[in-house]
mmCIF file of C-alpha atoms in Angstrom:
data_model
loop_
_atom_site.group_PDB
_atom_site.id
_atom_site.type_symbol
_atom_site.label_atom_id
_atom_site.label_comp_id
_atom_site.label_asym_id
_atom_site.label_seq_id
_atom_site.Cartn_x
_atom_site.Cartn_y
_atom_site.Cartn_z
ATOM 1 C CA MET A 1 -77.620 -6.931 43.211
ATOM 2 C CA TYR A 2 -76.506 -8.710 46.252
ATOM 3 C CA SER A 3 -75.723 -9.527 49.834
ATOM 4 C CA GLN A 4 -72.266 -10.567 50.848
ATOM 5 C CA ALA A 5 -71.793 -13.551 53.083
ATOM 6 C CA LEU A 6 -70.839 -11.399 56.034
ATOM 7 C CA ASN A 7 -72.725 -13.356 58.637
ATOM 8 C CA THR A 8 -69.884 -15.385 59.973
ATOM 9 C CA ALA A 9 -70.978 -14.946 63.591
ATOM 10 C CA SER A 10 -72.324 -18.262 64.776
ATOM 11 C CA THR A 11 -74.393 -19.212 67.769
ATOM 12 C CA PRO A 12 -74.269 -22.566 69.542
ATOM 13 C CA ALA A 13 -77.231 -24.809 68.790
ATOM 14 C CA ASP A 14 -80.249 -23.787 70.891
ATOM 15 C CA THR A 15 -81.700 -26.840 72.621
ATOM 16 C CA SER A 16 -84.869 -25.264 74.038
ATOM 17 C CA GLU A 17 -88.218 -26.820 73.132
ATOM 18 C CA VAL A 18 -89.226 -23.905 70.891
ATOM 19 C CA ALA A 19 -85.954 -24.146 68.999
ATOM 20 C CA THR A 20 -86.242 -27.918 68.636
ATOM 21 C CA ARG A 21 -89.774 -27.712 67.273
ATOM 22 C CA PHE A 22 -88.655 -24.947 64.939
ATOM 23 C CA GLN A 23 -85.739 -27.037 63.685
ATOM 24 C CA ILE A 24 -88.102 -29.925 62.925
ATOM 25 C CA ARG A 25 -90.143 -27.629 60.686
ATOM 26 C CA ILE A 26 -86.974 -26.394 58.961
ATOM 27 C CA ASP A 27 -85.687 -29.930 58.425
ATOM 28 C CA ALA A 28 -89.036 -30.845 56.850
ATOM 29 C CA GLU A 29 -88.417 -28.009 54.326
ATOM 30 C CA GLU A 30 -91.417 -26.063 55.638
ATOM 31 C CA ARG A 31 -91.367 -22.337 54.879
ATOM 32 C CA ILE A 32 -91.473 -19.980 57.845
ATOM 33 C CA GLU A 33 -93.925 -17.071 57.537
ATOM 34 C CA PRO A 34 -93.903 -13.711 59.377
ATOM 35 C CA ASN A 35 -96.234 -14.470 62.287
ATOM 36 C CA ASP A 36 -94.890 -17.987 62.945
ATOM 37 C CA ALA A 37 -92.972 -18.722 66.137
ATOM 38 C CA MET A 38 -89.210 -18.533 65.537
ATOM 39 C CA PRO A 39 -86.095 -18.363 67.713
ATOM 40 C CA ASP A 40 -84.850 -14.824 68.383
ATOM 41 C CA ALA A 41 -81.474 -15.648 66.867
ATOM 42 C CA TYR A 42 -83.147 -16.723 63.591
ATOM 43 C CA ARG A 43 -85.069 -13.443 63.500
ATOM 44 C CA ARG A 44 -81.947 -11.381 64.250
ATOM 45 C CA THR A 45 -79.831 -13.199 61.664
ATOM 46 C CA LEU A 46 -82.458 -12.649 58.988
ATOM 47 C CA ILE A 47 -82.977 -8.986 59.810
ATOM 48 C CA ARG A 48 -79.218 -8.449 59.577
ATOM 49 C CA GLN A 49 -78.768 -10.398 56.358
ATOM 50 C CA ILE A 50 -81.845 -9.078 54.521
ATOM 51 C CA SER A 51 -81.161 -5.475 55.497
ATOM 52 C CA GLN A 52 -77.481 -5.745 54.477
ATOM 53 C CA HIS A 53 -78.708 -7.117 51.204
ATOM 54 C CA ALA A 54 -81.162 -4.212 50.802
ATOM 55 C CA HIS A 55 -78.470 -1.652 51.667
ATOM 56 C CA SER A 56 -76.182 -3.234 49.051
ATOM 57 C CA GLU A 57 -78.849 -2.759 46.401
ATOM 58 C CA LEU A 58 -79.237 0.928 47.238
ATOM 59 C CA ILE A 59 -75.517 1.658 47.494
ATOM 60 C CA GLY A 60 -75.053 -0.387 44.310
ATOM 61 C CA MET A 61 -77.020 2.266 42.420
ATOM 62 C CA LEU A 62 -74.208 4.776 42.981
ATOM 63 C CA PRO A 63 -71.234 3.348 41.026
ATOM 64 C CA GLU A 64 -73.443 2.740 37.980
ATOM 65 C CA GLY A 65 -75.453 5.926 38.345
ATOM 66 C CA ASN A 66 -72.102 7.649 37.856
ATOM 67 C CA TRP A 67 -72.213 6.720 34.138
ATOM 68 C CA ILE A 68 -75.863 7.346 33.219
ATOM 69 C CA THR A 69 -75.206 10.824 31.842
ATOM 70 C CA ARG A 70 -72.124 9.618 29.956
ATOM 71 C CA ALA A 71 -73.427 6.384 28.411
ATOM 72 C CA PRO A 72 -72.086 6.142 24.834
ATOM 73 C CA SER A 73 -75.489 5.785 23.122
ATOM 74 C CA LEU A 74 -79.184 6.187 23.844
ATOM 75 C CA ARG A 75 -79.605 2.400 23.770
ATOM 76 C CA ARG A 76 -76.945 1.972 26.463
ATOM 77 C CA LYS A 77 -78.349 4.860 28.461
ATOM 78 C CA ALA A 78 -81.901 3.473 28.463
ATOM 79 C CA ALA A 79 -80.609 0.049 29.556
ATOM 80 C CA LEU A 80 -78.424 1.490 32.312
ATOM 81 C CA LEU A 81 -81.264 3.666 33.616
ATOM 82 C CA ALA A 82 -83.546 0.618 33.719
ATOM 83 C CA LYS A 83 -80.877 -1.422 35.497
ATOM 84 C CA VAL A 84 -80.215 1.214 38.156
ATOM 85 C CA GLN A 85 -83.968 1.596 38.690
ATOM 86 C CA ASP A 86 -84.191 -2.187 39.132
ATOM 87 C CA GLU A 87 -81.515 -2.052 41.844
ATOM 88 C CA GLY A 88 -83.621 0.515 43.692
ATOM 89 C CA GLY A 89 -86.644 -1.760 43.301
ATOM 90 C CA HIS A 90 -84.673 -4.738 44.614
ATOM 91 C CA GLY A 91 -83.699 -2.725 47.672
ATOM 92 C CA LEU A 92 -87.367 -1.968 48.303
ATOM 93 C CA TYR A 93 -88.520 -5.613 47.967
ATOM 94 C CA LEU A 94 -85.837 -6.570 50.457
ATOM 95 C CA TYR A 95 -86.597 -3.829 52.977
ATOM 96 C CA ALA A 96 -90.236 -4.951 52.847
ATOM 97 C CA ALA A 97 -89.157 -8.550 53.543
ATOM 98 C CA ALA A 98 -87.027 -7.418 56.510
ATOM 99 C CA GLU A 99 -89.902 -5.365 57.902
ATOM 100 C CA THR A 100 -92.083 -8.485 58.179
ATOM 101 C CA LEU A 101 -89.704 -9.506 60.979
ATOM 102 C CA GLY A 102 -90.727 -6.529 63.092
ATOM 103 C CA VAL A 103 -88.144 -3.865 62.300
ATOM 104 C CA SER A 104 -89.153 -0.530 60.766
ATOM 105 C CA ARG A 105 -87.970 0.794 57.416
ATOM 106 C CA GLU A 106 -86.901 4.034 59.028
ATOM 107 C CA GLU A 107 -84.744 2.194 61.567
ATOM 108 C CA LEU A 108 -83.026 0.192 58.816
ATOM 109 C CA VAL A 109 -82.324 3.306 56.739
ATOM 110 C CA ASP A 110 -80.967 4.985 59.844
ATOM 111 C CA GLN A 111 -78.608 2.038 60.461
ATOM 112 C CA LEU A 112 -77.204 2.454 56.951
ATOM 113 C CA LEU A 113 -76.834 6.234 57.128
ATOM 114 C CA THR A 114 -75.145 6.177 60.530
ATOM 115 C CA GLY A 115 -72.707 3.510 59.385
ATOM 116 C CA ARG A 116 -73.963 0.881 61.850
ATOM 117 C CA ALA A 117 -74.999 -1.473 59.059
ATOM 118 C CA LYS A 118 -72.761 -3.053 56.451
ATOM 119 C CA TYR A 119 -73.233 -3.492 52.714
ATOM 120 C CA SER A 120 -71.336 -5.435 50.082
ATOM 121 C CA THR A 121 -67.658 -4.400 49.814
ATOM 122 C CA ILE A 122 -67.832 -4.455 46.004
ATOM 123 C CA PHE A 123 -69.594 -1.087 45.859
ATOM 124 C CA ASN A 124 -66.690 0.670 47.502
ATOM 125 C CA TYR A 125 -64.658 0.407 44.303
ATOM 126 C CA PRO A 126 -64.800 3.251 41.762
ATOM 127 C CA THR A 127 -66.195 3.117 38.203
ATOM 128 C CA LEU A 128 -63.381 4.815 36.308
ATOM 129 C CA THR A 129 -64.333 4.069 32.693
ATOM 130 C CA TRP A 130 -67.370 2.993 30.666
ATOM 131 C CA ALA A 131 -65.934 -0.538 30.542
ATOM 132 C CA ASP A 132 -66.521 -0.735 34.316
ATOM 133 C CA ILE A 133 -70.260 -0.679 33.604
ATOM 134 C CA GLY A 134 -69.777 -3.726 31.399
ATOM 135 C CA ALA A 135 -67.611 -5.438 34.022
ATOM 136 C CA ILE A 136 -70.132 -4.737 36.796
ATOM 137 C CA GLY A 137 -73.040 -6.200 34.828
ATOM 138 C CA TRP A 138 -71.080 -9.233 33.712
ATOM 139 C CA LEU A 139 -69.091 -9.976 36.883
ATOM 140 C CA VAL A 140 -70.774 -8.313 39.852
ATOM 141 C CA ASP A 141 -74.286 -9.235 38.743
ATOM 142 C CA GLY A 142 -73.012 -12.645 37.664
ATOM 143 C CA ALA A 143 -71.636 -13.240 41.162
ATOM 144 C CA ALA A 144 -74.871 -11.902 42.631
ATOM 145 C CA ILE A 145 -76.975 -14.353 40.630
ATOM 146 C CA MET A 146 -74.769 -17.258 41.747
ATOM 147 C CA ASN A 147 -75.339 -16.243 45.331
ATOM 148 C CA GLN A 148 -79.021 -15.397 45.031
ATOM 149 C CA ILE A 149 -80.394 -18.426 43.224
ATOM 150 C CA PRO A 150 -80.037 -20.682 46.293
ATOM 151 C CA LEU A 151 -81.650 -17.910 48.384
ATOM 152 C CA CYS A 152 -84.865 -18.420 46.379
ATOM 153 C CA ARG A 153 -85.225 -21.620 48.447
ATOM 154 C CA CYS A 154 -84.346 -19.969 51.757
ATOM 155 C CA SER A 155 -86.491 -21.070 54.707
ATOM 156 C CA TYR A 156 -88.001 -17.626 55.312
ATOM 157 C CA GLY A 157 -90.943 -17.145 52.926
ATOM 158 C CA PRO A 158 -90.858 -13.361 52.362
ATOM 159 C CA TYR A 159 -87.088 -13.389 51.706
ATOM 160 C CA ALA A 160 -87.378 -16.320 49.293
ATOM 161 C CA ARG A 161 -90.227 -14.623 47.413
ATOM 162 C CA ALA A 162 -88.273 -11.369 47.109
ATOM 163 C CA MET A 163 -85.297 -13.320 45.769
ATOM 164 C CA ILE A 164 -87.387 -15.072 43.115
ATOM 165 C CA ARG A 165 -88.506 -11.709 41.809
ATOM 166 C CA ILE A 166 -84.994 -10.296 41.945
ATOM 167 C CA CYS A 167 -83.405 -13.257 40.155
ATOM 168 C CA LYS A 168 -85.872 -12.955 37.280
ATOM 169 C CA GLU A 169 -84.865 -9.332 36.772
ATOM 170 C CA GLU A 170 -81.157 -9.846 37.345
ATOM 171 C CA SER A 171 -80.568 -11.903 34.237
ATOM 172 C CA PHE A 172 -81.002 -8.850 31.997
ATOM 173 C CA HIS A 173 -78.377 -7.052 34.079
ATOM 174 C CA GLN A 174 -75.725 -9.656 33.462
ATOM 175 C CA ARG A 175 -76.455 -9.983 29.760
ATOM 176 C CA GLN A 176 -76.364 -6.226 29.143
ATOM 177 C CA GLY A 177 -72.988 -6.094 30.933
ATOM 178 C CA TYR A 178 -71.545 -8.914 28.872
ATOM 179 C CA GLU A 179 -72.799 -7.261 25.697
ATOM 180 C CA ILE A 180 -70.940 -4.064 26.614
ATOM 181 C CA MET A 181 -67.747 -6.095 27.153
ATOM 182 C CA LEU A 182 -68.254 -7.943 23.873
ATOM 183 C CA THR A 183 -68.705 -4.702 21.943
ATOM 184 C CA LEU A 184 -65.545 -3.223 23.463
ATOM 185 C CA CYS A 185 -63.553 -6.395 22.811
ATOM 186 C CA ARG A 186 -64.580 -6.377 19.152
ATOM 187 C CA GLY A 187 -63.766 -2.673 18.856
ATOM 188 C CA THR A 188 -60.496 -0.754 18.521
ATOM 189 C CA ASP A 189 -57.309 -1.693 20.404
ATOM 190 C CA GLU A 190 -57.995 1.105 22.881
ATOM 191 C CA GLN A 191 -61.513 -0.177 23.527
ATOM 192 C CA LYS A 192 -60.271 -3.702 24.098
ATOM 193 C CA ALA A 193 -57.562 -2.394 26.420
ATOM 194 C CA MET A 194 -60.279 -0.592 28.366
ATOM 195 C CA ALA A 195 -62.227 -3.841 28.760
ATOM 196 C CA GLN A 196 -59.049 -5.639 29.898
ATOM 197 C CA ASP A 197 -58.306 -2.903 32.427
ATOM 198 C CA ALA A 198 -61.841 -3.195 33.853
ATOM 199 C CA LEU A 199 -61.485 -6.978 34.209
ATOM 200 C CA ASN A 200 -58.097 -6.503 35.902
ATOM 201 C CA ARG A 201 -59.602 -4.210 38.519
ATOM 202 C CA TRP A 202 -62.939 -6.018 39.147
ATOM 203 C CA TRP A 203 -61.941 -9.680 39.079
ATOM 204 C CA TRP A 204 -60.473 -10.055 42.576
ATOM 205 C CA PRO A 205 -63.034 -7.837 44.355
ATOM 206 C CA CYS A 206 -65.758 -9.961 42.704
ATOM 207 C CA LEU A 207 -64.254 -13.156 44.134
ATOM 208 C CA MET A 208 -64.350 -11.488 47.555
ATOM 209 C CA MET A 209 -68.107 -10.930 47.168
ATOM 210 C CA PHE A 210 -68.732 -14.522 48.269
ATOM 211 C CA GLY A 211 -67.327 -13.756 51.694
ATOM 212 C CA PRO A 212 -64.484 -15.228 53.786
ATOM 213 C CA PRO A 213 -63.183 -18.731 53.031
ATOM 214 C CA ASP A 214 -64.982 -21.646 54.671
ATOM 215 C CA ARG A 215 -62.025 -22.524 56.877
ATOM 216 C CA GLN A 216 -62.528 -19.175 58.663
ATOM 217 C CA SER A 217 -66.172 -19.726 59.481
ATOM 218 C CA PRO A 218 -67.169 -22.114 62.268
ATOM 219 C CA HIS A 219 -68.496 -25.433 61.012
ATOM 220 C CA THR A 220 -71.599 -25.330 63.193
ATOM 221 C CA ASP A 221 -72.889 -22.498 61.067
ATOM 222 C CA SER A 222 -76.392 -21.554 62.202
ATOM 223 C CA SER A 223 -77.409 -20.069 58.824
ATOM 224 C CA THR A 224 -76.841 -23.466 57.233
ATOM 225 C CA ARG A 225 -78.736 -25.258 60.013
ATOM 226 C CA TRP A 226 -81.676 -22.911 59.476
ATOM 227 C CA LYS A 227 -81.520 -23.361 55.697
ATOM 228 C CA ILE A 228 -81.009 -19.660 55.105
ATOM 229 C CA LYS A 229 -77.761 -20.567 53.417
ATOM 230 C CA ARG A 230 -77.584 -23.690 51.259
ATOM 231 C CA PHE A 231 -74.025 -23.603 49.886
ATOM 232 C CA THR A 232 -70.746 -22.572 51.477
ATOM 233 C CA ASN A 233 -68.921 -19.400 50.410
ATOM 234 C CA ASP A 234 -66.144 -21.398 48.742
ATOM 235 C CA ALA A 235 -68.569 -23.651 46.857
ATOM 236 C CA LEU A 236 -70.406 -20.650 45.389
ATOM 237 C CA ARG A 237 -67.123 -18.905 44.574
ATOM 238 C CA GLN A 238 -65.901 -21.958 42.672
ATOM 239 C CA LYS A 239 -69.186 -22.195 40.747
ATOM 240 C CA PHE A 240 -68.822 -18.551 39.771
ATOM 241 C CA VAL A 241 -65.218 -18.964 38.599
ATOM 242 C CA ASP A 242 -66.097 -22.087 36.593
ATOM 243 C CA ALA A 243 -68.961 -20.295 34.877
ATOM 244 C CA THR A 244 -67.138 -17.016 34.266
ATOM 245 C CA VAL A 245 -63.656 -17.944 33.045
ATOM 246 C CA PRO A 246 -64.871 -19.453 29.743
ATOM 247 C CA GLN A 247 -66.978 -16.315 29.155
ATOM 248 C CA GLY A 248 -63.873 -14.154 29.646
ATOM 249 C CA LEU A 249 -61.784 -16.327 27.358
ATOM 250 C CA HIS A 250 -64.496 -16.001 24.718
ATOM 251 C CA LEU A 251 -64.043 -12.244 24.944
ATOM 252 C CA GLY A 252 -60.328 -12.757 24.305
ATOM 253 C CA LEU A 253 -59.422 -11.279 27.692
ATOM 254 C CA ARG A 254 -56.779 -12.428 30.181
ATOM 255 C CA PHE A 255 -57.653 -12.933 33.842
ATOM 256 C CA PRO A 256 -55.317 -11.109 36.245
ATOM 257 C CA ASP A 257 -54.286 -14.358 37.931
ATOM 258 C CA PRO A 258 -51.093 -16.147 36.812
ATOM 259 C CA GLU A 259 -52.120 -19.237 38.782
ATOM 260 C CA LEU A 260 -55.459 -19.683 37.010
ATOM 261 C CA ARG A 261 -55.602 -23.151 35.400
ATOM 262 C CA CYS A 262 -58.102 -25.840 34.554
ATOM 263 C CA GLU A 263 -57.891 -29.052 36.583
ATOM 264 C CA ASP A 264 -60.432 -31.881 36.488
ATOM 265 C CA GLY A 265 -63.060 -29.665 34.926
ATOM 266 C CA HIS A 266 -62.675 -26.849 37.478
ATOM 267 C CA TRP A 267 -60.789 -23.574 37.226
ATOM 268 C CA VAL A 268 -58.251 -23.346 40.039
ATOM 269 C CA PHE A 269 -57.483 -19.777 41.051
ATOM 270 C CA GLY A 270 -54.757 -18.040 43.070
ATOM 271 C CA THR A 271 -54.857 -16.636 46.592
ATOM 272 C CA ILE A 272 -57.357 -13.912 47.413
ATOM 273 C CA ASP A 273 -56.032 -10.895 49.296
ATOM 274 C CA TRP A 274 -58.209 -11.166 52.403
ATOM 275 C CA ASP A 275 -56.415 -8.219 54.018
ATOM 276 C CA GLU A 276 -57.833 -6.002 51.290
ATOM 277 C CA PHE A 277 -61.308 -7.489 51.920
ATOM 278 C CA ARG A 278 -61.076 -6.743 55.643
ATOM 279 C CA ARG A 279 -59.822 -3.205 55.012
ATOM 280 C CA VAL A 280 -62.700 -2.396 52.628
ATOM 281 C CA LEU A 281 -65.213 -4.013 54.978
ATOM 282 C CA ALA A 282 -63.904 -1.967 57.891
ATOM 283 C CA GLY A 283 -64.516 1.256 55.950
ATOM 284 C CA ASP A 284 -61.158 1.817 54.309
ATOM 285 C CA GLY A 285 -61.930 1.038 50.668
ATOM 286 C CA PRO A 286 -61.424 3.513 47.826
ATOM 287 C CA CYS A 287 -64.995 4.878 47.987
ATOM 288 C CA ASN A 288 -66.535 4.016 51.395
ATOM 289 C CA ARG A 289 -66.771 7.624 52.549
ATOM 290 C CA GLU A 290 -67.988 8.901 49.190
ATOM 291 C CA ARG A 291 -70.767 6.277 48.985
ATOM 292 C CA LEU A 292 -72.161 7.004 52.448
ATOM 293 C CA ALA A 293 -71.872 10.745 51.932
ATOM 294 C CA ALA A 294 -73.881 10.441 48.701
ATOM 295 C CA ARG A 295 -76.623 8.409 50.433
ATOM 296 C CA ARG A 296 -76.777 10.862 53.331
ATOM 297 C CA LYS A 297 -77.015 13.819 51.004
ATOM 298 C CA ALA A 298 -79.825 12.189 49.012
ATOM 299 C CA HIS A 299 -81.655 11.418 52.263
ATOM 300 C CA ASP A 300 -81.233 14.934 53.627
ATOM 301 C CA ASP A 301 -82.172 16.565 50.323
ATOM 302 C CA GLY A 302 -85.406 14.551 50.312
ATOM 303 C CA ALA A 303 -86.373 15.458 53.883
ATOM 304 C CA TRP A 304 -88.680 18.320 52.830
ATOM 305 C CA VAL A 305 -90.518 16.012 50.416
ATOM 306 C CA ARG A 306 -91.191 13.435 53.135
ATOM 307 C CA GLU A 307 -92.347 16.154 55.520
ATOM 308 C CA ALA A 308 -94.627 17.777 52.950
ATOM 309 C CA ALA A 309 -96.159 14.399 52.045
ATOM 310 C CA GLN A 310 -96.941 13.661 55.694
ATOM 311 C CA VAL A 311 -98.517 17.065 56.275
ATOM 312 C CA TRP A 312 -100.562 16.784 53.077
ATOM 313 C CA ALA A 313 -101.778 13.298 54.046
ATOM 314 C CA ALA A 314 -102.783 14.560 57.496
ATOM 315 C CA LYS A 315 -104.799 17.386 55.941
ATOM 316 C CA GLN A 316 -106.672 14.951 53.662
ATOM 317 C CA THR A 317 -107.813 12.767 56.542
ATOM 318 C CA PRO A 318 -108.672 14.953 59.538
ATOM 319 C CA GLY A 319 -108.056 13.155 62.798
ATOM 320 C CA ARG A 320 -105.065 11.238 61.451
ATOM 321 C CA LYS A 321 -101.729 12.359 62.832
ATOM 322 C CA ALA A 322 -98.920 13.452 60.544
ATOM 323 C CA ALA A 323 -96.614 10.656 61.632
ATOM 324 C CA MET B 1 -82.416 9.468 64.897
ATOM 325 C CA ALA B 2 -84.661 7.580 62.504
ATOM 326 C CA ASP B 3 -87.387 9.479 60.649
ATOM 327 C CA PRO B 4 -91.023 9.171 61.767
ATOM 328 C CA ALA B 5 -92.760 6.139 60.250
ATOM 329 C CA THR B 6 -94.480 6.442 56.876
ATOM 330 C CA ARG B 7 -97.651 4.400 56.459
ATOM 331 C CA LEU B 8 -97.361 0.856 55.096
ATOM 332 C CA TRP B 9 -99.617 -0.414 52.276
ATOM 333 C CA GLU B 10 -100.124 -3.880 50.821
ATOM 334 C CA VAL B 11 -100.081 -4.078 47.047
ATOM 335 C CA PHE B 12 -102.343 -6.369 44.975
ATOM 336 C CA ILE B 13 -101.966 -6.673 41.203
ATOM 337 C CA ARG B 14 -104.216 -8.105 38.505
ATOM 338 C CA ALA B 15 -101.851 -9.536 35.884
ATOM 339 C CA ARG B 16 -104.518 -9.618 33.181
ATOM 340 C CA ASN B 17 -108.286 -9.561 32.878
ATOM 341 C CA GLY B 18 -109.777 -12.860 33.919
ATOM 342 C CA LEU B 19 -107.378 -13.250 36.870
ATOM 343 C CA ALA B 20 -107.900 -12.117 40.453
ATOM 344 C CA HIS B 21 -105.720 -9.467 42.073
ATOM 345 C CA ARG B 22 -102.783 -11.174 43.797
ATOM 346 C CA HIS B 23 -100.618 -9.944 46.636
ATOM 347 C CA ALA B 24 -97.359 -8.585 45.175
ATOM 348 C CA GLY B 25 -95.677 -6.931 48.169
ATOM 349 C CA SER B 26 -95.839 -3.725 50.134
ATOM 350 C CA VAL B 27 -94.803 -0.077 49.885
ATOM 351 C CA HIS B 28 -94.498 2.892 52.208
ATOM 352 C CA ALA B 29 -96.362 6.072 51.294
ATOM 353 C CA ALA B 30 -97.947 9.000 53.070
ATOM 354 C CA ASP B 31 -101.265 8.915 51.172
ATOM 355 C CA PRO B 32 -103.282 6.623 48.857
ATOM 356 C CA GLU B 33 -102.268 8.397 45.668
ATOM 357 C CA MET B 34 -98.560 8.147 46.425
ATOM 358 C CA ALA B 35 -99.038 4.521 47.471
ATOM 359 C CA LEU B 36 -100.499 3.740 44.034
ATOM 360 C CA GLN B 37 -97.643 5.529 42.285
ATOM 361 C CA ALA B 38 -95.031 3.744 44.373
ATOM 362 C CA ALA B 39 -96.718 0.381 43.769
ATOM 363 C CA ARG B 40 -96.678 1.040 40.042
ATOM 364 C CA ASP B 41 -92.955 1.925 40.089
ATOM 365 C CA VAL B 42 -91.896 -0.924 42.357
ATOM 366 C CA TYR B 43 -94.062 -3.809 41.142
ATOM 367 C CA THR B 44 -94.963 -3.198 37.481
ATOM 368 C CA ARG B 45 -91.726 -2.297 35.690
ATOM 369 C CA ARG B 46 -92.151 -5.129 33.185
ATOM 370 C CA GLY B 47 -95.825 -5.139 32.328
ATOM 371 C CA GLU B 48 -96.800 -7.291 35.311
ATOM 372 C CA GLY B 49 -100.248 -5.802 35.691
ATOM 373 C CA LEU B 50 -103.357 -4.074 34.386
ATOM 374 C CA SER B 51 -104.809 -3.036 37.708
ATOM 375 C CA ILE B 52 -103.430 -2.266 41.175
ATOM 376 C CA TRP B 53 -105.078 -2.233 44.601
ATOM 377 C CA VAL B 54 -103.317 -0.684 47.580
ATOM 378 C CA VAL B 55 -104.687 -1.340 51.058
ATOM 379 C CA PRO B 56 -103.386 0.128 54.327
ATOM 380 C CA SER B 57 -101.607 -2.799 56.001
ATOM 381 C CA ASP B 58 -103.188 -2.015 59.346
ATOM 382 C CA ALA B 59 -106.650 -2.453 57.776
ATOM 383 C CA ILE B 60 -106.000 -6.143 57.146
ATOM 384 C CA VAL B 61 -107.383 -8.521 59.754
ATOM 385 C CA ALA B 62 -105.323 -11.711 59.772
ATOM 386 C CA SER B 63 -105.792 -15.067 61.445
ATOM 387 C CA ASP B 64 -103.243 -16.080 64.058
ATOM 388 C CA PRO B 65 -100.938 -18.965 63.019
ATOM 389 C CA ARG B 66 -101.508 -20.420 66.505
ATOM 390 C CA ASP B 67 -105.197 -20.868 65.663
ATOM 391 C CA LYS B 68 -104.289 -23.016 62.671
ATOM 392 C CA GLU B 69 -105.630 -26.221 64.200
ATOM 393 C CA SER B 70 -108.943 -24.920 65.457
ATOM 394 C CA LEU B 71 -109.589 -23.081 62.191
ATOM 395 C CA PHE B 72 -108.446 -25.547 59.582
ATOM 396 C CA GLU B 73 -108.194 -28.976 61.173
ATOM 397 C CA PRO B 74 -111.991 -29.630 61.064
ATOM 398 C CA ALA B 75 -111.876 -29.611 57.252
ATOM 399 C CA GLY B 76 -109.171 -32.275 57.250
ATOM 400 C CA SER B 77 -111.477 -35.141 58.258
ATOM 401 C CA LYS B 78 -114.344 -34.222 55.944
ATOM 402 C CA ILE B 79 -113.248 -36.172 52.939
ATOM 403 C CA TYR B 80 -116.926 -36.542 51.909
ATOM 404 C CA ARG B 81 -116.686 -32.951 50.708
ATOM 405 C CA HIS B 82 -114.523 -34.124 47.807
ATOM 406 C CA PRO B 83 -115.892 -35.770 44.651
ATOM 407 C CA THR B 84 -113.478 -38.702 44.832
ATOM 408 C CA PHE B 85 -115.212 -39.875 48.057
ATOM 409 C CA TYR B 86 -118.128 -41.158 45.997
ATOM 410 C CA GLU B 87 -118.082 -44.273 43.937
ATOM 411 C CA VAL B 88 -119.382 -44.202 40.375
ATOM 412 C CA PRO B 89 -119.115 -47.386 38.256
ATOM 413 C CA ASP B 90 -116.690 -47.150 35.300
ATOM 414 C CA GLU B 91 -119.511 -47.970 32.846
ATOM 415 C CA VAL B 92 -121.228 -44.740 33.785
ATOM 416 C CA GLY B 93 -118.285 -42.742 32.422
ATOM 417 C CA ASN B 94 -117.072 -39.356 33.536
ATOM 418 C CA MET B 95 -119.176 -37.482 36.034
#
């Protein structure tokens, strides 16, 4: 699924020789590979962004996993299982990309479980009805794709390669979500009302997925200079709204925004509640505690398996230590 | 406290017979069998392969990017190693 543009921290331009030479390579659209020289700040920014992205994939399995046992048909259940498994896979590609920068998987997992690392705010909202599964696929994955496609051209090779793989798989996620919405909207009045209710609850949090407005982030943004980020938060948000509103209108749904209107070929939308965004980011969303508790429990419940596997491996190859 | 490290493996996949195994990514696993299973789950969910190799990452010997010039520069000036260096009259046809 997706990494939120949370990296608003910016560093002043580094004018050392290493940094200058590095910037020349970046400006020439060269890809940076794991063992290449790179400024520490570039490495740190990438580790933070890629690991946040990986954490978001793993936490993103929880709201949807909630509905696997209650999917309305075997077809829907098989698709949802495959989608949730994909999210786990995406997390693993991304952890592997982060590890090429010299951080260990175990350290990254520990950062998530101890609450030191962030993940996308969108996964701290609950999935109350089956229509939420449709809304997540259509809107959350739709927003993710918008954000991830430019990352396929990111300057860091392993991250870009992971994103190419993820984007290929993500398209099925969005289409299966839209199909769920379409089926509900063509169904009974109650089913359509359920779809409308899901849109009402997910629309604004999805717009927040693109991160704070551009006017709040410093204009000398280092991620842009390093070509990690190729579009601003607001530009991606607008692209998403322009692409999504016609899809919603086709469903016969109303967007929960009285100010939404079309002007010069773009959909103008109302004001986003950034206080809500900050609250959820700071840990005070509807499901923050539940999500972390679920991850911790899964990690703790699997501890004996990891231990047994290490001991078994050590027994197979005498002389090799268990860790 | 973070858990002790689990061994890292590089994954290579042959997409179909006739093609070489290509690097697909990496997985963590305690032993070779689990590494193969993890590689299958993570990298072949959509029929991407017919054969998988997993290799302990620490068994790979890699060249240093700083040696790029001394290793690869010498080939740059040896254009006589390419067929287009040699002149063949048009009348002779393709060669």
